[in-house]
Amino acid sequence: MPERTPSLPRPTARAIAMAALGAVLVVAGMYFGRRELIGAGVALILFPAAAYLWAVAAPLLSRRRPADPVRVISSEPTVWEPLRVRVSWGAGPVPEGTEHTRGLIPASIEHPGGELRYDVLPRIRGRHLLGPLVRHREDALGLVRSWIQLGGTTEVFVGPALTEQPPPERALELLGRAKGRGDSTPDTLTRPYRDGDPVRRIHWAVSARQGKLMVRPDAEDHEASPVLLLDRCAAHYPGARAHIRDGEEELELPAGFESALVSAAEFSRSRGNAQAPKLVFFPPLPPQLASHPLALARPTDSPAPPSSTATGGVILTGLPGASAAAWPAAWPARHVHVLLHAEEGGLPAPEVLAAWAAAGWTHSHLPATPPTLHAPAGSVRA
């Protein structure tokens, strides 16, 4: 939590000592009847008093006050990737004094003309508060220290760290297959009947095989792009814990959920921006978190099955319970790979694995490790 900036100037230790010495001289002069001691003491008291009054009045009397700076962030930040920030006054030099920022800690500071530039290195994902800029100045005699806040607070949304570990080949293959429907069977191109569906769309052959009414979806029911479904049920991520930032607070979350988010970011990077798979959370994220999902996502206590209109994709989860046996019924797609983020050797119950295998689903395992709070080797640029 950033330290609060004093609203009024403060006298330094030198000013307090000078005023104390002046008071001693005034008392001594009055006791011994020496006017010169009294005059010297009064002068020592007036010097810091005048410096303090000037520090309070100078900003109010100044005709040329710097405008609130404009803060520019260079890129979309992720954990352990240096974030470039530029604070500009538009015209005129940077105000005299020593400047520093509150919130994310600057790694290096430059002062090119009317700007202040610095790099910050986020350690955890989440919503960080950057700023305001604080101007710190002392008078020429070092008697009074003052602070002036410039600009407001900027929200910075930091995504999870990217690793060098490539996603599983099977998951990448299925994401590619989910993009097209050439190898899909009639069973995978249907969905359960819903109230209001036209009778003419019922696929009677598939309905007879599955023992329930199945319909041919319209074109709008299918998603052409690959899909990632990320499980948000907190009970499915036992074990170690990790932390994220929410403004001035740190929240504790399951490490397995953080690992699943890292996998989602890796999938997006591995396919490039133009072909990045669509990321869907189940249960869905609330509106206040959906604007920056990778930075703000957090688990919930309410479980929900995966749901998508895509013909295949990848489910990112931890160690789901017995309810996961019903996932294939909720998402009747055959080209699905479940990527488990759990402690070494952790697997769902046998009935869950049997239900996935019967639906043609596959699964693999990644360890759930808490994100490190120390920068990996080679991640910090000079």
PDB file of C-alpha atoms in Angstrom, residues 174-298:
ATOM      1  CA  LEU A 174      -7.490 -30.165 -31.340  1.00  0.00           C
ATOM      2  CA  LEU A 175      -7.649 -26.380 -31.409  1.00  0.00           C
ATOM      3  CA  GLY A 176      -6.723 -26.557 -35.055  1.00  0.00           C
ATOM      4  CA  ARG A 177      -9.336 -29.241 -35.756  1.00  0.00           C
ATOM      5  CA  ALA A 178     -12.026 -27.281 -33.928  1.00  0.00           C
ATOM      6  CA  LYS A 179     -11.593 -24.535 -36.501  1.00  0.00           C
ATOM      7  CA  GLY A 180     -13.176 -26.650 -39.220  1.00  0.00           C
ATOM      8  CA  ARG A 181     -15.977 -29.180 -39.474  1.00  0.00           C
ATOM      9  CA  GLY A 182     -14.776 -31.374 -42.323  1.00  0.00           C
ATOM     10  CA  ASP A 183     -14.168 -34.432 -40.149  1.00  0.00           C
ATOM     11  CA  SER A 184     -17.209 -33.999 -37.915  1.00  0.00           C
ATOM     12  CA  THR A 185     -19.813 -36.750 -37.635  1.00  0.00           C
ATOM     13  CA  PRO A 186     -23.595 -36.220 -37.476  1.00  0.00           C
ATOM     14  CA  ASP A 187     -23.462 -36.855 -33.746  1.00  0.00           C
ATOM     15  CA  THR A 188     -20.994 -34.005 -33.169  1.00  0.00           C
ATOM     16  CA  LEU A 189     -22.962 -31.656 -35.438  1.00  0.00           C
ATOM     17  CA  THR A 190     -26.099 -31.857 -33.299  1.00  0.00           C
ATOM     18  CA  ARG A 191     -27.100 -30.533 -29.924  1.00  0.00           C
ATOM     19  CA  PRO A 192     -29.849 -31.400 -27.428  1.00  0.00           C
ATOM     20  CA  TYR A 193     -33.355 -30.163 -28.260  1.00  0.00           C
ATOM     21  CA  ARG A 194     -34.409 -26.906 -26.590  1.00  0.00           C
ATOM     22  CA  ASP A 195     -37.900 -25.497 -26.180  1.00  0.00           C
ATOM     23  CA  GLY A 196     -38.786 -23.471 -29.251  1.00  0.00           C
ATOM     24  CA  ASP A 197     -36.596 -25.400 -31.720  1.00  0.00           C
ATOM     25  CA  PRO A 198     -38.447 -26.148 -35.010  1.00  0.00           C
ATOM     26  CA  VAL A 199     -39.451 -29.789 -35.404  1.00  0.00           C
ATOM     27  CA  ARG A 200     -37.924 -29.858 -38.897  1.00  0.00           C
ATOM     28  CA  ARG A 201     -34.449 -29.487 -37.341  1.00  0.00           C
ATOM     29  CA  ILE A 202     -34.730 -32.723 -35.303  1.00  0.00           C
ATOM     30  CA  HIS A 203     -32.128 -35.284 -36.436  1.00  0.00           C
ATOM     31  CA  TRP A 204     -34.127 -38.482 -35.940  1.00  0.00           C
ATOM     32  CA  ALA A 205     -31.267 -40.931 -36.564  1.00  0.00           C
ATOM     33  CA  VAL A 206     -28.981 -39.311 -33.991  1.00  0.00           C
ATOM     34  CA  SER A 207     -31.901 -38.948 -31.569  1.00  0.00           C
ATOM     35  CA  ALA A 208     -32.561 -42.698 -31.810  1.00  0.00           C
ATOM     36  CA  ARG A 209     -28.901 -43.541 -31.131  1.00  0.00           C
ATOM     37  CA  GLN A 210     -28.584 -41.216 -28.122  1.00  0.00           C
ATOM     38  CA  GLY A 211     -32.054 -41.816 -26.686  1.00  0.00           C
ATOM     39  CA  LYS A 212     -33.011 -38.129 -26.577  1.00  0.00           C
ATOM     40  CA  LEU A 213     -34.112 -35.496 -29.062  1.00  0.00           C
ATOM     41  CA  MET A 214     -31.165 -33.978 -30.941  1.00  0.00           C
ATOM     42  CA  VAL A 215     -31.453 -31.132 -33.465  1.00  0.00           C
ATOM     43  CA  ARG A 216     -29.351 -29.794 -36.330  1.00  0.00           C
ATOM     44  CA  PRO A 217     -28.124 -26.373 -35.193  1.00  0.00           C
ATOM     45  CA  ASP A 218     -28.278 -23.361 -37.452  1.00  0.00           C
ATOM     46  CA  ALA A 219     -25.071 -21.859 -38.758  1.00  0.00           C
ATOM     47  CA  GLU A 220     -25.180 -19.310 -35.952  1.00  0.00           C
ATOM     48  CA  ASP A 221     -25.017 -22.135 -33.392  1.00  0.00           C
ATOM     49  CA  HIS A 222     -21.479 -23.047 -34.464  1.00  0.00           C
ATOM     50  CA  GLU A 223     -18.340 -21.155 -33.721  1.00  0.00           C
ATOM     51  CA  ALA A 224     -15.765 -21.328 -36.489  1.00  0.00           C
ATOM     52  CA  SER A 225     -12.841 -20.266 -34.299  1.00  0.00           C
ATOM     53  CA  PRO A 226     -11.104 -22.513 -31.767  1.00  0.00           C
ATOM     54  CA  VAL A 227     -12.351 -22.337 -28.209  1.00  0.00           C
ATOM     55  CA  LEU A 228     -10.704 -22.560 -24.780  1.00  0.00           C
ATOM     56  CA  LEU A 229     -12.941 -23.221 -21.800  1.00  0.00           C
ATOM     57  CA  LEU A 230     -11.462 -22.365 -18.391  1.00  0.00           C
ATOM     58  CA  ASP A 231     -12.996 -23.843 -15.253  1.00  0.00           C
ATOM     59  CA  ARG A 232     -13.584 -21.268 -12.479  1.00  0.00           C
ATOM     60  CA  CYS A 233     -14.822 -23.627  -9.767  1.00  0.00           C
ATOM     61  CA  ALA A 234     -12.559 -23.065  -6.733  1.00  0.00           C
ATOM     62  CA  ALA A 235     -13.170 -26.597  -5.401  1.00  0.00           C
ATOM     63  CA  HIS A 236     -11.458 -28.009  -8.510  1.00  0.00           C
ATOM     64  CA  TYR A 237      -8.124 -26.392  -7.588  1.00  0.00           C
ATOM     65  CA  PRO A 238      -6.872 -27.879  -4.296  1.00  0.00           C
ATOM     66  CA  GLY A 239      -3.360 -27.460  -2.941  1.00  0.00           C
ATOM     67  CA  ALA A 240      -0.942 -24.546  -3.015  1.00  0.00           C
ATOM     68  CA  ARG A 241      -1.987 -20.904  -3.052  1.00  0.00           C
ATOM     69  CA  ALA A 242      -0.934 -17.847  -5.063  1.00  0.00           C
ATOM     70  CA  HIS A 243      -1.642 -14.108  -4.934  1.00  0.00           C
ATOM     71  CA  ILE A 244      -3.051 -11.447  -7.242  1.00  0.00           C
ATOM     72  CA  ARG A 245      -3.369  -7.691  -6.881  1.00  0.00           C
ATOM     73  CA  ASP A 246      -6.697  -5.849  -6.658  1.00  0.00           C
ATOM     74  CA  GLY A 247      -5.890  -2.172  -6.279  1.00  0.00           C
ATOM     75  CA  GLU A 248      -4.259  -1.747  -2.878  1.00  0.00           C
ATOM     76  CA  GLU A 249      -5.143  -5.278  -1.706  1.00  0.00           C
ATOM     77  CA  GLU A 250      -3.666  -8.705  -2.388  1.00  0.00           C
ATOM     78  CA  LEU A 251      -6.021 -11.670  -2.789  1.00  0.00           C
ATOM     79  CA  GLU A 252      -5.087 -15.322  -2.215  1.00  0.00           C
ATOM     80  CA  LEU A 253      -6.156 -17.721  -4.990  1.00  0.00           C
ATOM     81  CA  PRO A 254      -5.440 -21.382  -5.851  1.00  0.00           C
ATOM     82  CA  ALA A 255      -2.122 -21.891  -7.616  1.00  0.00           C
ATOM     83  CA  GLY A 256      -3.765 -24.360 -10.001  1.00  0.00           C
ATOM     84  CA  PHE A 257      -6.117 -21.652 -11.252  1.00  0.00           C
ATOM     85  CA  GLU A 258      -3.138 -19.362 -11.876  1.00  0.00           C
ATOM     86  CA  SER A 259      -1.451 -22.159 -13.846  1.00  0.00           C
ATOM     87  CA  ALA A 260      -4.587 -22.590 -15.941  1.00  0.00           C
ATOM     88  CA  LEU A 261      -4.579 -18.871 -16.758  1.00  0.00           C
ATOM     89  CA  VAL A 262      -0.930 -19.104 -17.794  1.00  0.00           C
ATOM     90  CA  SER A 263      -1.866 -21.970 -20.135  1.00  0.00           C
ATOM     91  CA  ALA A 264      -4.644 -19.840 -21.650  1.00  0.00           C
ATOM     92  CA  ALA A 265      -2.152 -17.044 -22.302  1.00  0.00           C
ATOM     93  CA  GLU A 266       0.320 -19.519 -23.825  1.00  0.00           C
ATOM     94  CA  PHE A 267      -2.319 -20.880 -26.210  1.00  0.00           C
ATOM     95  CA  SER A 268      -3.113 -17.353 -27.357  1.00  0.00           C
ATOM     96  CA  ARG A 269       0.557 -16.571 -27.952  1.00  0.00           C
ATOM     97  CA  SER A 270       1.346 -19.871 -29.683  1.00  0.00           C
ATOM     98  CA  ARG A 271      -1.311 -19.339 -32.344  1.00  0.00           C
ATOM     99  CA  GLY A 272      -0.640 -15.631 -32.908  1.00  0.00           C
ATOM    100  CA  ASN A 273      -3.031 -12.745 -32.533  1.00  0.00           C
ATOM    101  CA  ALA A 274      -4.923 -13.406 -35.788  1.00  0.00           C
ATOM    102  CA  GLN A 275      -5.831 -17.007 -34.858  1.00  0.00           C
ATOM    103  CA  ALA A 276      -5.995 -16.793 -31.083  1.00  0.00           C
ATOM    104  CA  PRO A 277      -8.606 -19.184 -29.679  1.00  0.00           C
ATOM    105  CA  LYS A 278     -11.645 -17.725 -28.021  1.00  0.00           C
ATOM    106  CA  LEU A 279     -11.419 -17.916 -24.230  1.00  0.00           C
ATOM    107  CA  VAL A 280     -14.657 -18.840 -22.419  1.00  0.00           C
ATOM    108  CA  PHE A 281     -14.974 -19.116 -18.638  1.00  0.00           C
ATOM    109  CA  PHE A 282     -17.412 -21.411 -16.893  1.00  0.00           C
ATOM    110  CA  PRO A 283     -19.170 -20.087 -14.903  1.00  0.00           C
ATOM    111  CA  PRO A 284     -18.966 -16.860 -16.935  1.00  0.00           C
ATOM    112  CA  LEU A 285     -17.048 -13.916 -15.529  1.00  0.00           C
ATOM    113  CA  PRO A 286     -19.103 -11.110 -13.989  1.00  0.00           C
ATOM    114  CA  PRO A 287     -19.177  -7.906 -16.086  1.00  0.00           C
ATOM    115  CA  GLN A 288     -16.720  -6.048 -13.839  1.00  0.00           C
ATOM    116  CA  LEU A 289     -14.044  -8.692 -14.533  1.00  0.00           C
ATOM    117  CA  ALA A 290     -14.777  -9.446 -18.197  1.00  0.00           C
ATOM    118  CA  SER A 291     -13.039  -6.328 -19.566  1.00  0.00           C
ATOM    119  CA  HIS A 292      -9.568  -7.727 -18.711  1.00  0.00           C
ATOM    120  CA  PRO A 293     -10.169 -11.466 -18.186  1.00  0.00           C
ATOM    121  CA  LEU A 294      -6.569 -12.688 -17.954  1.00  0.00           C
ATOM    122  CA  ALA A 295      -5.682  -9.959 -15.457  1.00  0.00           C
ATOM    123  CA  LEU A 296      -8.824 -10.011 -13.301  1.00  0.00           C
ATOM    124  CA  ALA A 297     -10.224 -13.568 -13.475  1.00  0.00           C
ATOM    125  CA  ARG A 298     -10.669 -15.380 -10.196  1.00  0.00           C
TER     126      ARG A 298
END
